[in-house]
Amino acid sequence: MKKFALGDVVNSDKGRRGVVRAAYRSKEGQQFYAVEKDGVMDYLEEDRLSPAPRVELAA
């Protein structure tokens, strides 16, 4: 089961924040995600990503 959905904001293990644009499995069954950061795509394993904290803005 996928941990992240399309459009989720995530942090990579290197501290970069991006948006999930695609999710797929390798031939070996490992879950990967395409994460966009400033127009550049990174392809990362699921275990290298964590959910970004949601920021609530005051009204």
Short mmCIF file of N, CA, C and O in Angstrom, two decimals:
data_model
loop_
_atom_site.label_atom_id
_atom_site.label_comp_id
_atom_site.label_asym_id
_atom_site.label_seq_id
_atom_site.Cartn_x
_atom_site.Cartn_y
_atom_site.Cartn_z
N MET A 1 0.83 -1.19 0.00
CA MET A 1 0.00 0.00 0.00
C MET A 1 0.88 1.25 0.00
O MET A 1 1.89 1.31 0.69
N LYS A 2 0.48 2.23 -0.79
CA LYS A 2 1.25 3.45 -0.90
C LYS A 2 1.12 4.29 0.37
O LYS A 2 0.06 4.40 0.96
N LYS A 3 2.23 4.89 0.77
CA LYS A 3 2.27 5.75 1.95
C LYS A 3 1.87 7.18 1.62
O LYS A 3 1.32 7.87 2.46
N PHE A 4 2.13 7.60 0.38
CA PHE A 4 1.85 8.97 -0.05
C PHE A 4 0.94 8.97 -1.27
O PHE A 4 0.95 8.04 -2.06
N ALA A 5 0.18 10.05 -1.43
CA ALA A 5 -0.72 10.20 -2.57
C ALA A 5 -0.21 11.34 -3.45
O ALA A 5 0.61 12.16 -3.03
N LEU A 6 -0.72 11.38 -4.68
CA LEU A 6 -0.36 12.47 -5.59
C LEU A 6 -0.74 13.80 -4.96
O LEU A 6 -1.82 13.94 -4.40
N GLY A 7 0.16 14.76 -5.03
CA GLY A 7 -0.10 16.09 -4.48
C GLY A 7 0.36 16.27 -3.05
O GLY A 7 0.38 17.39 -2.54
N ASP A 8 0.76 15.18 -2.37
CA ASP A 8 1.25 15.30 -1.00
C ASP A 8 2.58 16.04 -0.98
O ASP A 8 3.42 15.86 -1.86
N VAL A 9 2.77 16.86 0.04
CA VAL A 9 4.05 17.55 0.25
C VAL A 9 4.89 16.66 1.16
O VAL A 9 4.42 16.21 2.21
N VAL A 10 6.12 16.37 0.73
CA VAL A 10 7.00 15.46 1.46
C VAL A 10 8.38 16.06 1.64
O VAL A 10 8.78 16.96 0.90
N ASN A 11 9.10 15.54 2.63
CA ASN A 11 10.51 15.88 2.84
C ASN A 11 11.34 14.66 2.50
O ASN A 11 10.98 13.54 2.86
N SER A 12 12.47 14.88 1.84
CA SER A 12 13.37 13.77 1.55
C SER A 12 14.35 13.64 2.70
O SER A 12 14.45 14.51 3.57
N ASP A 13 15.11 12.54 2.70
CA ASP A 13 16.11 12.33 3.75
C ASP A 13 17.25 13.34 3.67
O ASP A 13 18.01 13.49 4.61
N LYS A 14 17.33 14.09 2.58
CA LYS A 14 18.36 15.13 2.44
C LYS A 14 17.84 16.51 2.81
O LYS A 14 18.50 17.52 2.59
N GLY A 15 16.60 16.58 3.33
CA GLY A 15 16.05 17.84 3.80
C GLY A 15 15.32 18.65 2.75
O GLY A 15 14.91 19.77 3.01
N ARG A 16 15.17 18.12 1.55
CA ARG A 16 14.46 18.85 0.50
C ARG A 16 12.97 18.59 0.59
O ARG A 16 12.55 17.48 0.86
N ARG A 17 12.18 19.61 0.35
CA ARG A 17 10.73 19.49 0.36
C ARG A 17 10.22 19.57 -1.07
O ARG A 17 10.70 20.37 -1.86
N GLY A 18 9.27 18.71 -1.40
CA GLY A 18 8.71 18.69 -2.74
C GLY A 18 7.31 18.12 -2.74
O GLY A 18 6.75 17.79 -1.70
N VAL A 19 6.74 18.02 -3.94
CA VAL A 19 5.36 17.54 -4.12
C VAL A 19 5.39 16.23 -4.91
O VAL A 19 6.07 16.13 -5.93
N VAL A 20 4.65 15.24 -4.42
CA VAL A 20 4.57 13.95 -5.10
C VAL A 20 3.79 14.13 -6.40
O VAL A 20 2.66 14.60 -6.39
N ARG A 21 4.40 13.77 -7.53
CA ARG A 21 3.76 13.89 -8.84
C ARG A 21 3.43 12.55 -9.47
O ARG A 21 2.58 12.47 -10.35
N ALA A 22 4.10 11.47 -9.02
CA ALA A 22 3.81 10.13 -9.55
C ALA A 22 4.28 9.10 -8.52
O ALA A 22 5.18 9.35 -7.73
N ALA A 23 3.62 7.94 -8.55
CA ALA A 23 3.99 6.82 -7.68
C ALA A 23 4.04 5.56 -8.55
O ALA A 23 3.18 5.36 -9.40
N TYR A 24 5.04 4.73 -8.34
CA TYR A 24 5.16 3.52 -9.13
C TYR A 24 5.97 2.47 -8.36
O TYR A 24 6.61 2.79 -7.36
N ARG A 25 5.92 1.24 -8.82
CA ARG A 25 6.68 0.13 -8.23
C ARG A 25 7.75 -0.34 -9.20
O ARG A 25 7.53 -0.39 -10.40
N SER A 26 8.88 -0.72 -8.63
CA SER A 26 9.95 -1.31 -9.44
C SER A 26 9.60 -2.77 -9.75
O SER A 26 8.64 -3.31 -9.19
N LYS A 27 10.36 -3.40 -10.61
CA LYS A 27 10.14 -4.81 -10.92
C LYS A 27 10.28 -5.68 -9.67
O LYS A 27 9.68 -6.73 -9.57
N GLU A 28 11.09 -5.24 -8.73
CA GLU A 28 11.31 -5.98 -7.49
C GLU A 28 10.20 -5.74 -6.47
O GLU A 28 10.20 -6.32 -5.40
N GLY A 29 9.27 -4.81 -6.78
CA GLY A 29 8.15 -4.53 -5.89
C GLY A 29 8.37 -3.38 -4.92
O GLY A 29 7.54 -3.13 -4.06
N GLN A 30 9.48 -2.65 -5.07
CA GLN A 30 9.76 -1.53 -4.18
C GLN A 30 9.00 -0.29 -4.65
O GLN A 30 8.94 0.00 -5.84
N GLN A 31 8.41 0.45 -3.72
CA GLN A 31 7.62 1.64 -4.03
C GLN A 31 8.55 2.84 -4.24
O GLN A 31 9.41 3.11 -3.40
N PHE A 32 8.35 3.56 -5.35
CA PHE A 32 9.11 4.76 -5.67
C PHE A 32 8.14 5.91 -5.90
O PHE A 32 6.98 5.70 -6.26
N TYR A 33 8.65 7.13 -5.76
CA TYR A 33 7.85 8.33 -6.01
C TYR A 33 8.65 9.31 -6.84
O TYR A 33 9.86 9.45 -6.67
N ALA A 34 7.96 10.01 -7.73
CA ALA A 34 8.55 11.13 -8.46
C ALA A 34 8.14 12.38 -7.68
O ALA A 34 6.95 12.65 -7.53
N VAL A 35 9.13 13.10 -7.18
CA VAL A 35 8.88 14.27 -6.34
C VAL A 35 9.42 15.50 -7.06
O VAL A 35 10.59 15.54 -7.46
N GLU A 36 8.56 16.52 -7.23
CA GLU A 36 8.95 17.75 -7.92
C GLU A 36 9.37 18.80 -6.91
O GLU A 36 8.68 19.07 -5.94
N LYS A 37 10.53 19.40 -7.18
CA LYS A 37 11.05 20.51 -6.37
C LYS A 37 11.57 21.57 -7.32
O LYS A 37 12.52 21.33 -8.06
N ASP A 38 10.91 22.71 -7.36
CA ASP A 38 11.31 23.83 -8.23
C ASP A 38 11.43 23.41 -9.69
O ASP A 38 12.38 23.77 -10.38
N GLY A 39 10.49 22.58 -10.16
CA GLY A 39 10.47 22.18 -11.56
C GLY A 39 11.38 21.02 -11.91
O GLY A 39 11.43 20.58 -13.05
N VAL A 40 12.12 20.49 -10.93
CA VAL A 40 13.03 19.37 -11.15
C VAL A 40 12.45 18.14 -10.48
O VAL A 40 11.98 18.19 -9.35
N MET A 41 12.50 17.00 -11.18
CA MET A 41 11.96 15.76 -10.64
C MET A 41 13.07 14.92 -10.00
O MET A 41 14.14 14.75 -10.58
N ASP A 42 12.78 14.42 -8.81
CA ASP A 42 13.63 13.44 -8.13
C ASP A 42 12.85 12.15 -8.03
O ASP A 42 11.64 12.18 -7.79
N TYR A 43 13.52 11.02 -8.19
CA TYR A 43 12.88 9.72 -8.11
C TYR A 43 13.44 9.03 -6.87
O TYR A 43 14.61 8.67 -6.84
N LEU A 44 12.59 8.89 -5.84
CA LEU A 44 13.06 8.44 -4.54
C LEU A 44 12.28 7.23 -4.03
O LEU A 44 11.09 7.10 -4.30
N GLU A 45 12.97 6.40 -3.26
CA GLU A 45 12.33 5.27 -2.62
C GLU A 45 11.43 5.77 -1.49
O GLU A 45 11.69 6.80 -0.88
N GLU A 46 10.39 5.00 -1.20
CA GLU A 46 9.42 5.39 -0.17
C GLU A 46 10.08 5.60 1.19
O GLU A 46 9.74 6.54 1.91
N ASP A 47 11.06 4.77 1.55
CA ASP A 47 11.67 4.88 2.87
C ASP A 47 12.57 6.10 3.00
O ASP A 47 13.01 6.42 4.11
N ARG A 48 12.84 6.81 1.92
CA ARG A 48 13.64 8.04 1.99
C ARG A 48 12.78 9.29 2.14
O ARG A 48 13.30 10.40 2.21
N LEU A 49 11.46 9.11 2.21
CA LEU A 49 10.53 10.25 2.30
C LEU A 49 9.78 10.24 3.62
O LEU A 49 9.53 9.19 4.20
N SER A 50 9.42 11.44 4.08
CA SER A 50 8.57 11.59 5.26
C SER A 50 7.56 12.70 4.98
O SER A 50 7.83 13.60 4.18
N PRO A 51 6.40 12.64 5.62
CA PRO A 51 5.40 13.69 5.38
C PRO A 51 5.91 15.04 5.91
O PRO A 51 6.53 15.10 6.96
N ALA A 52 5.66 16.09 5.15
CA ALA A 52 6.02 17.43 5.59
C ALA A 52 4.97 17.91 6.58
O ALA A 52 3.78 17.65 6.40
N PRO A 53 5.39 18.60 7.64
CA PRO A 53 4.41 19.10 8.60
C PRO A 53 3.49 20.12 7.95
O PRO A 53 3.93 20.94 7.14
N ARG A 54 2.22 20.02 8.28
CA ARG A 54 1.25 20.97 7.74
C ARG A 54 1.32 22.26 8.54
O ARG A 54 1.39 22.24 9.76
N VAL A 55 1.27 23.36 7.83
CA VAL A 55 1.33 24.67 8.46
C VAL A 55 -0.06 25.29 8.41
O VAL A 55 -0.64 25.43 7.34
N GLU A 56 -0.59 25.61 9.55
CA GLU A 56 -1.90 26.27 9.64
C GLU A 56 -1.67 27.77 9.74
O GLU A 56 -0.90 28.24 10.59
N LEU A 57 -2.31 28.51 8.87
CA LEU A 57 -2.17 29.96 8.88
C LEU A 57 -3.33 30.58 9.67
O LEU A 57 -4.47 30.12 9.58
N ALA A 58 -3.03 31.61 10.41
CA ALA A 58 -4.05 32.29 11.17
C ALA A 58 -4.94 33.10 10.22
O ALA A 58 -4.48 33.64 9.21
N ALA A 59 -6.19 33.19 10.54
CA ALA A 59 -7.13 33.92 9.69
C ALA A 59 -7.10 35.40 9.99
O ALA A 59 -6.74 35.88 10.97
#
